[in-house]
Structure formats: C-alpha cells, structure tokens
mmCIF file of C-alpha atoms in Angstrom:
data_model
loop_
_atom_site.group_PDB
_atom_site.id
_atom_site.type_symbol
_atom_site.label_atom_id
_atom_site.label_comp_id
_atom_site.label_asym_id
_atom_site.label_seq_id
_atom_site.Cartn_x
_atom_site.Cartn_y
_atom_site.Cartn_z
ATOM 1 C CA MET A 39 1.129 -0.780 8.672
ATOM 2 C CA GLN A 40 4.250 -2.348 7.071
ATOM 3 C CA ASN A 41 5.820 0.871 7.446
ATOM 4 C CA TRP A 42 5.209 1.720 10.809
ATOM 5 C CA LEU A 43 5.951 -2.477 11.918
ATOM 6 C CA TYR A 44 9.367 -2.639 9.898
ATOM 7 C CA LEU A 45 10.835 1.240 9.168
ATOM 8 C CA TYR A 46 9.238 3.682 11.357
ATOM 9 C CA ASP A 47 8.625 1.603 14.782
ATOM 10 C CA ARG A 48 12.358 0.744 14.441
ATOM 11 C CA SER A 49 13.750 4.513 13.399
ATOM 12 C CA PHE A 50 15.363 3.218 10.310
ATOM 13 C CA PRO A 51 15.333 6.425 8.326
ATOM 14 C CA VAL A 52 16.690 8.156 11.061
ATOM 15 C CA VAL A 53 19.630 5.074 12.108
ATOM 16 C CA LEU A 54 20.497 5.289 8.312
ATOM 17 C CA LYS A 55 20.856 9.098 8.281
ATOM 18 C CA ASP A 56 22.910 8.931 11.532
ATOM 19 C CA TYR A 57 25.302 6.048 9.633
ATOM 20 C CA LEU A 58 25.726 8.080 6.101
ATOM 21 C CA GLY A 59 26.299 11.547 7.735
ATOM 22 C CA GLU A 60 26.619 14.635 5.634
ATOM 23 C CA GLN A 61 22.918 15.605 7.291
ATOM 24 C CA GLU A 62 22.456 18.644 5.707
ATOM 25 C CA ILE A 63 22.919 17.193 2.058
ATOM 26 C CA THR A 64 21.097 13.586 2.692
ATOM 27 C CA ILE A 65 17.804 12.934 2.527
ATOM 28 C CA THR A 66 16.306 9.760 4.413
ATOM 29 C CA GLY A 67 12.539 9.273 4.413
ATOM 30 C CA CYS A 68 9.555 7.323 4.276
ATOM 31 C CA GLU A 69 6.791 8.189 1.797
ATOM 32 C CA ILE A 70 8.262 10.931 0.108
ATOM 33 C CA PRO A 71 7.134 10.774 -3.560
ATOM 34 C CA ILE A 72 9.256 10.719 -6.308
ATOM 35 C CA SER A 73 8.904 11.962 -9.800
ATOM 36 C CA PRO A 74 10.854 13.003 -12.857
ATOM 37 C CA SER A 75 8.636 16.348 -12.218
ATOM 38 C CA LEU A 76 6.544 17.000 -9.885
ATOM 39 C CA GLU A 77 4.931 19.992 -11.788
ATOM 40 C CA GLY A 78 1.172 18.592 -12.448
ATOM 41 C CA ARG A 79 1.915 16.227 -9.662
ATOM 42 C CA ARG A 80 2.012 13.490 -12.662
ATOM 43 C CA ASP A 81 3.976 9.963 -13.294
ATOM 44 C CA ILE A 82 4.702 9.980 -9.268
ATOM 45 C CA ARG A 83 5.728 6.741 -7.187
ATOM 46 C CA ILE A 84 5.990 7.070 -3.260
ATOM 47 C CA PRO A 85 8.273 4.469 -1.793
ATOM 48 C CA ASP A 86 8.514 3.174 1.586
ATOM 49 C CA LEU A 87 11.930 4.266 1.874
ATOM 50 C CA LEU A 88 14.065 7.011 0.071
ATOM 51 C CA VAL A 89 17.389 7.590 0.628
ATOM 52 C CA SER A 90 19.027 10.834 -2.001
ATOM 53 C CA ARG A 91 22.749 12.037 -1.317
ATOM 54 C CA ASN A 92 23.955 15.372 -2.274
ATOM 55 C CA SER A 93 20.228 16.675 -2.548
ATOM 56 C CA GLY A 94 18.792 19.773 -1.539
ATOM 57 C CA ARG A 95 16.177 19.484 1.584
ATOM 58 C CA SER A 96 14.917 22.901 1.090
ATOM 59 C CA LEU A 97 13.698 22.041 -2.316
ATOM 60 C CA LEU A 98 12.164 18.980 -0.881
ATOM 61 C CA ILE A 99 10.416 20.917 1.015
ATOM 62 C CA GLU A 100 9.358 23.359 -1.282
ATOM 63 C CA MET A 101 8.603 20.881 -4.364
ATOM 64 C CA ASN A 102 6.802 18.922 -1.877
ATOM 65 C CA GLY A 103 8.799 15.899 -2.918
ATOM 66 C CA SER A 104 12.244 14.468 -4.799
ATOM 67 C CA ALA A 105 11.379 16.074 -8.532
ATOM 68 C CA ILE A 106 14.483 15.117 -10.310
ATOM 69 C CA ASP A 107 14.606 17.292 -12.713
ATOM 70 C CA ALA A 108 15.037 19.898 -9.845
ATOM 71 C CA GLN A 109 17.352 18.086 -7.537
ATOM 72 C CA GLY A 110 19.431 17.019 -10.653
ATOM 73 C CA LYS A 111 19.787 13.659 -9.775
ATOM 74 C CA PRO A 112 17.559 10.559 -9.016
ATOM 75 C CA PRO A 113 17.800 9.225 -5.274
ATOM 76 C CA GLU A 114 20.291 6.517 -4.911
ATOM 77 C CA PHE A 115 18.276 4.245 -3.205
ATOM 78 C CA VAL A 116 14.628 2.870 -2.564
ATOM 79 C CA LEU A 117 12.896 0.296 -0.921
ATOM 80 C CA GLU A 118 9.191 -0.916 -0.972
ATOM 81 C CA VAL A 119 8.083 -3.084 1.978
ATOM 82 C CA ALA A 120 5.649 -5.635 1.129
ATOM 83 C CA SER A 121 2.045 -5.475 1.811
ATOM 84 C CA PRO A 122 -1.006 -7.822 0.904
ATOM 85 C CA THR A 123 -2.523 -5.079 -1.438
ATOM 86 C CA THR A 124 0.570 -3.579 -3.106
ATOM 87 C CA GLY A 125 2.869 -6.649 -3.605
ATOM 88 C CA ARG A 126 2.361 -7.207 -7.015
ATOM 89 C CA ASN A 127 3.169 -3.902 -8.139
ATOM 90 C CA ASP A 128 6.328 -3.532 -6.052
ATOM 91 C CA TYR A 129 8.162 -6.407 -8.469
ATOM 92 C CA THR A 130 6.419 -5.207 -11.698
ATOM 93 C CA VAL A 131 4.839 -1.691 -12.479
ATOM 94 C CA LYS A 132 7.149 -0.024 -9.317
ATOM 95 C CA ARG A 133 10.505 -1.732 -10.605
ATOM 96 C CA SER A 134 9.796 -0.634 -14.330
ATOM 97 C CA ASP A 135 8.993 2.995 -13.178
ATOM 98 C CA TYR A 136 12.032 3.318 -10.919
ATOM 99 C CA GLU A 137 14.428 1.880 -13.495
ATOM 100 C CA ARG A 138 12.917 4.485 -15.647
ATOM 101 C CA TYR A 139 13.623 7.277 -13.103
ATOM 102 C CA GLY A 140 17.213 6.197 -13.166
ATOM 103 C CA VAL A 141 16.897 5.303 -9.146
ATOM 104 C CA GLN A 142 20.381 3.464 -8.795
ATOM 105 C CA GLU A 143 19.252 0.843 -6.412
ATOM 106 C CA TYR A 144 15.485 -0.537 -5.975
ATOM 107 C CA TRP A 145 15.116 -2.986 -3.234
ATOM 108 C CA ARG A 146 12.383 -4.959 -1.845
ATOM 109 C CA PHE A 147 11.441 -6.815 1.524
ATOM 110 C CA ASP A 148 8.869 -9.319 2.075
ATOM 111 C CA SER A 149 8.493 -9.848 5.752
ATOM 112 C CA SER A 150 6.408 -13.089 5.026
ATOM 113 C CA GLY A 151 9.207 -14.802 3.491
ATOM 114 C CA GLY A 152 7.943 -14.214 -0.016
ATOM 115 C CA SER A 153 4.073 -14.816 -0.121
ATOM 116 C CA TYR A 154 3.569 -11.013 -1.085
ATOM 117 C CA HIS A 155 6.417 -10.574 -3.094
ATOM 118 C CA ASP A 156 8.316 -13.200 -5.369
ATOM 119 C CA ALA A 157 10.901 -13.465 -2.789
ATOM 120 C CA ALA A 158 11.755 -12.624 0.825
ATOM 121 C CA LEU A 159 14.778 -9.877 -0.390
ATOM 122 C CA ALA A 160 15.343 -8.927 -3.602
ATOM 123 C CA GLY A 161 17.155 -5.722 -5.161
ATOM 124 C CA TYR A 162 18.080 -4.502 -8.493
ATOM 125 C CA ARG A 163 21.124 -2.185 -9.531
ATOM 126 C CA LEU A 164 21.291 0.283 -12.218
ATOM 127 C CA VAL A 165 23.756 -1.017 -15.485
ATOM 128 C CA ASN A 166 23.464 0.911 -18.441
ATOM 129 C CA ARG A 167 19.943 2.279 -17.707
ATOM 130 C CA ARG A 168 18.407 -1.459 -17.158
ATOM 131 C CA TYR A 169 18.232 -3.110 -14.160
ATOM 132 C CA GLU A 170 20.196 -6.006 -13.315
ATOM 133 C CA PRO A 171 19.583 -8.333 -10.137
ATOM 134 C CA ILE A 172 21.616 -7.882 -6.914
ATOM 135 C CA PRO A 173 23.052 -11.680 -5.904
ATOM 136 C CA ILE A 174 20.736 -12.519 -2.338
ATOM 137 C CA GLN A 175 23.462 -14.773 -0.426
ATOM 138 C CA TRP A 176 21.162 -17.061 2.109
ATOM 139 C CA LEU A 177 23.160 -17.411 5.374
ATOM 140 C CA ASP A 178 20.543 -19.790 6.791
ATOM 141 C CA ASP A 179 17.068 -21.363 6.208
ATOM 142 C CA ASN A 180 15.712 -17.824 7.754
ATOM 143 C CA CYS A 181 18.153 -15.241 6.585
ATOM 144 C CA SER A 182 18.727 -13.742 3.573
ATOM 145 C CA ARG A 183 21.138 -10.730 2.616
ATOM 146 C CA GLY A 184 22.740 -8.647 -0.358
ATOM 147 C CA TYR A 185 24.937 -5.731 -0.608
ATOM 148 C CA SER A 186 24.233 -2.210 -1.057
ATOM 149 C CA ASP A 187 26.711 -0.320 -3.592
ATOM 150 C CA ALA A 188 24.676 3.000 -2.849
ATOM 151 C CA LEU A 189 25.084 2.637 1.376
ATOM 152 C CA GLY A 190 27.639 0.411 1.916
ATOM 153 C CA LEU A 191 25.676 -1.841 3.910
ATOM 154 C CA TYR A 192 23.978 -5.407 3.444
ATOM 155 C CA LEU A 193 20.496 -5.282 3.641
ATOM 156 C CA CYS A 194 19.210 -8.621 5.859
ATOM 157 C CA CYS A 195 15.641 -10.568 6.095
ATOM 158 C CA ASP A 196 16.347 -11.999 9.128
ATOM 159 C CA ASP A 197 13.743 -14.014 10.157
ATOM 160 C CA GLY A 198 10.916 -11.569 8.698
ATOM 161 C CA GLU A 199 12.929 -9.187 10.328
ATOM 162 C CA LEU A 200 14.939 -5.845 8.247
ATOM 163 C CA ARG A 201 17.967 -5.220 9.408
ATOM 164 C CA TRP A 202 20.999 -3.203 8.170
ATOM 165 C CA TYR A 203 24.926 -5.007 8.703
ATOM 166 C CA ASN A 204 27.294 -2.783 8.444
ATOM 167 C CA PRO A 205 30.606 -4.984 6.729
ATOM 168 C CA THR A 206 33.189 -2.205 8.025
ATOM 169 C CA THR A 207 32.587 -2.326 11.622
ATOM 170 C CA GLY A 208 31.184 -6.320 11.824
ATOM 171 C CA ASN A 209 27.847 -5.010 13.695
ATOM 172 C CA TYR A 210 24.091 -4.574 12.402
ATOM 173 C CA LEU A 211 22.834 -0.980 12.748
ATOM 174 C CA GLN A 212 21.396 -0.467 15.965
ATOM 175 C CA THR A 213 17.899 1.054 16.475
ATOM 176 C CA TYR A 214 17.487 3.815 18.987
ATOM 177 C CA GLU A 215 15.246 1.433 21.079
ATOM 178 C CA LYS A 216 18.431 -1.026 21.149
ATOM 179 C CA GLU A 217 20.326 2.109 22.226
ATOM 180 C CA VAL A 218 17.793 3.284 24.565
ATOM 181 C CA THR A 219 17.931 -0.292 26.273
ATOM 182 C CA ARG A 220 21.695 -0.747 26.273
ATOM 183 C CA ALA A 221 22.094 3.055 27.470
ATOM 184 C CA ASN A 222 19.675 1.874 30.545
ATOM 185 C CA ARG A 223 21.339 -1.417 31.302
ATOM 186 C CA ALA A 224 24.739 0.520 31.011
ATOM 187 C CA GLU A 225 23.192 2.951 33.810
ATOM 188 C CA ALA A 226 21.769 0.141 35.672
ATOM 189 C CA ARG A 227 25.324 -1.508 36.008
ATOM 190 C CA ALA A 228 26.736 1.508 36.897
ATOM 191 C CA ALA A 229 24.432 2.049 39.819
ATOM 192 C CA ARG A 230 24.774 -1.406 41.052
ATOM 193 C CA ALA A 231 28.493 -0.824 41.284
ATOM 194 C CA GLU A 232 27.974 2.293 43.076
ATOM 195 C CA THR A 233 25.867 0.803 45.723
ATOM 196 C CA ARG A 234 28.207 -2.388 46.129
ATOM 197 C CA ALA A 235 31.205 -0.235 46.626
ATOM 198 C CA ASN A 236 29.134 2.160 48.772
ATOM 199 C CA ARG A 237 28.472 -0.663 50.827
ATOM 200 C CA ALA A 238 32.111 -2.061 50.864
ATOM 201 C CA GLU A 239 33.552 1.478 52.005
ATOM 202 C CA ALA A 240 30.925 1.519 55.012
ATOM 203 C CA GLU A 241 31.967 -2.150 56.150
ATOM 204 C CA LEU A 242 35.482 -0.962 55.654
ATOM 205 C CA ARG A 243 34.820 2.118 57.952
ATOM 206 C CA ARG A 244 32.447 -0.565 60.403
ATOM 207 C CA LEU A 245 35.696 -2.732 60.509
ATOM 208 C CA ARG A 246 38.018 0.486 61.286
ATOM 209 C CA ARG A 247 36.105 1.613 64.044
ATOM 210 C CA GLN A 248 35.618 -2.041 65.495
ATOM 211 C CA LEU A 249 39.718 -2.156 65.558
ATOM 212 C CA ALA A 250 39.903 1.160 67.181
ATOM 213 C CA ASP A 251 38.017 0.047 69.907
ATOM 214 C CA ARG A 252 39.461 -3.100 70.890
ATOM 215 C CA GLU A 253 42.914 -1.339 70.388
ATOM 216 C CA PRO A 254 44.047 -0.670 74.419
ATOM 217 C CA ASP A 255 44.400 3.007 75.859
ATOM 218 C CA ASN A 256 47.746 3.953 76.475
#
C-alpha cells in the first residue's frame, strides 16, 4: 500500500528514468529483487525503489532481478518506504545488507514523520565500504531534504510527501498527473483565448456592417 501511495501513484520510477536519460541502460523500478547472485535465490532484498545505471535491461529480465555478479556492479540507489510491518527492518537489517551489497546510496522515507522508521527521511552513502549518514537539512518544521550524489537530486520529505528537487533547474520533478493537469489547463486557456478572438472578430464584422449601412449612397 505504501508503494502505491508514494511511488506508483505518482509514476516516480518513470519520472526518474526520464530525468536520468540513457533509457536503454538505466533501470528504475519498484520491487526489483537484488542480490550478489540470483542463482539459488538466496540472500535477496527487494527494495521499494531501485536505480541502476549502465545496466543491462535484457539481463535483468533474464535473471528476474538485479544480480550484482551478472551486471558487474551493484545499483547506485535504493529506497525503502516505511510501513508498520517493515519499518524497523528498513533501518537495521536491510541497511546492513545494502551496505554489504555495495549499493552506493541507501535512502529511507517515512511519511508518518518517523513513527515507523527512526526519522522521516534518512540517507547513507558508501565510503570505504561502510555507510556514512548523508546530512539532512530541515527547511521548516514540516520539510526536510538530503542530497543524492547518485541522482543529482534532493530527496525531500515535504509534509509527509516524497518529492524530488532538481537544484540545476530550481524545480521539483513533476509527476505525470501534474503534467496532465498542467497540459489540460493550458489547453483550456488556449480554448478560451480562441473563443475570445472569435467573438472579437465577429464583433468587428458586425461593426463594419453597421458602419456600411449608415454610409449614404452616392
């Protein structure tokens, strides 16, 4: 349920893939199994969101997951969304596993503000094979953020919502829902403008006819 609310419903895997580019060699997806080796299906984690660049999509499909030995590298980024049942594991056991796998960055998001995790937003970056906390900045009482080197974005917990801020453009990544809303509004504005133009043109024709009717015959 948490994944649907905070990832699927907002199309974040697709939005991130569009932002990152290199569609053929960039993998972004939810609940993709990851393991040092998928043979035997042991020692597996299934993160809520995974980003792996310079990776083989066909190999991912063939292995039914991201096998680090087959891909030749671990993913750059994984994210876990807190839930009442998995919260504690996210910042204990899973953190240790992702560190052991060599995942460059591990992030945690808790929409409850820290009731399920120990924080609303937390991130770790691999330094000399060990995770070090990524600094989290509080913009106000309800908004915190941390910078992901792996993505070039700020992850933000904004009043219980997960958002992605691009410091290069100064804008948040827009979900497709918002893009559709924006496009619909633009289309409606264009339609209203066309209606006003048609009315103005009709009024101009009426005035010209009226003026012509008033002119005396020679």
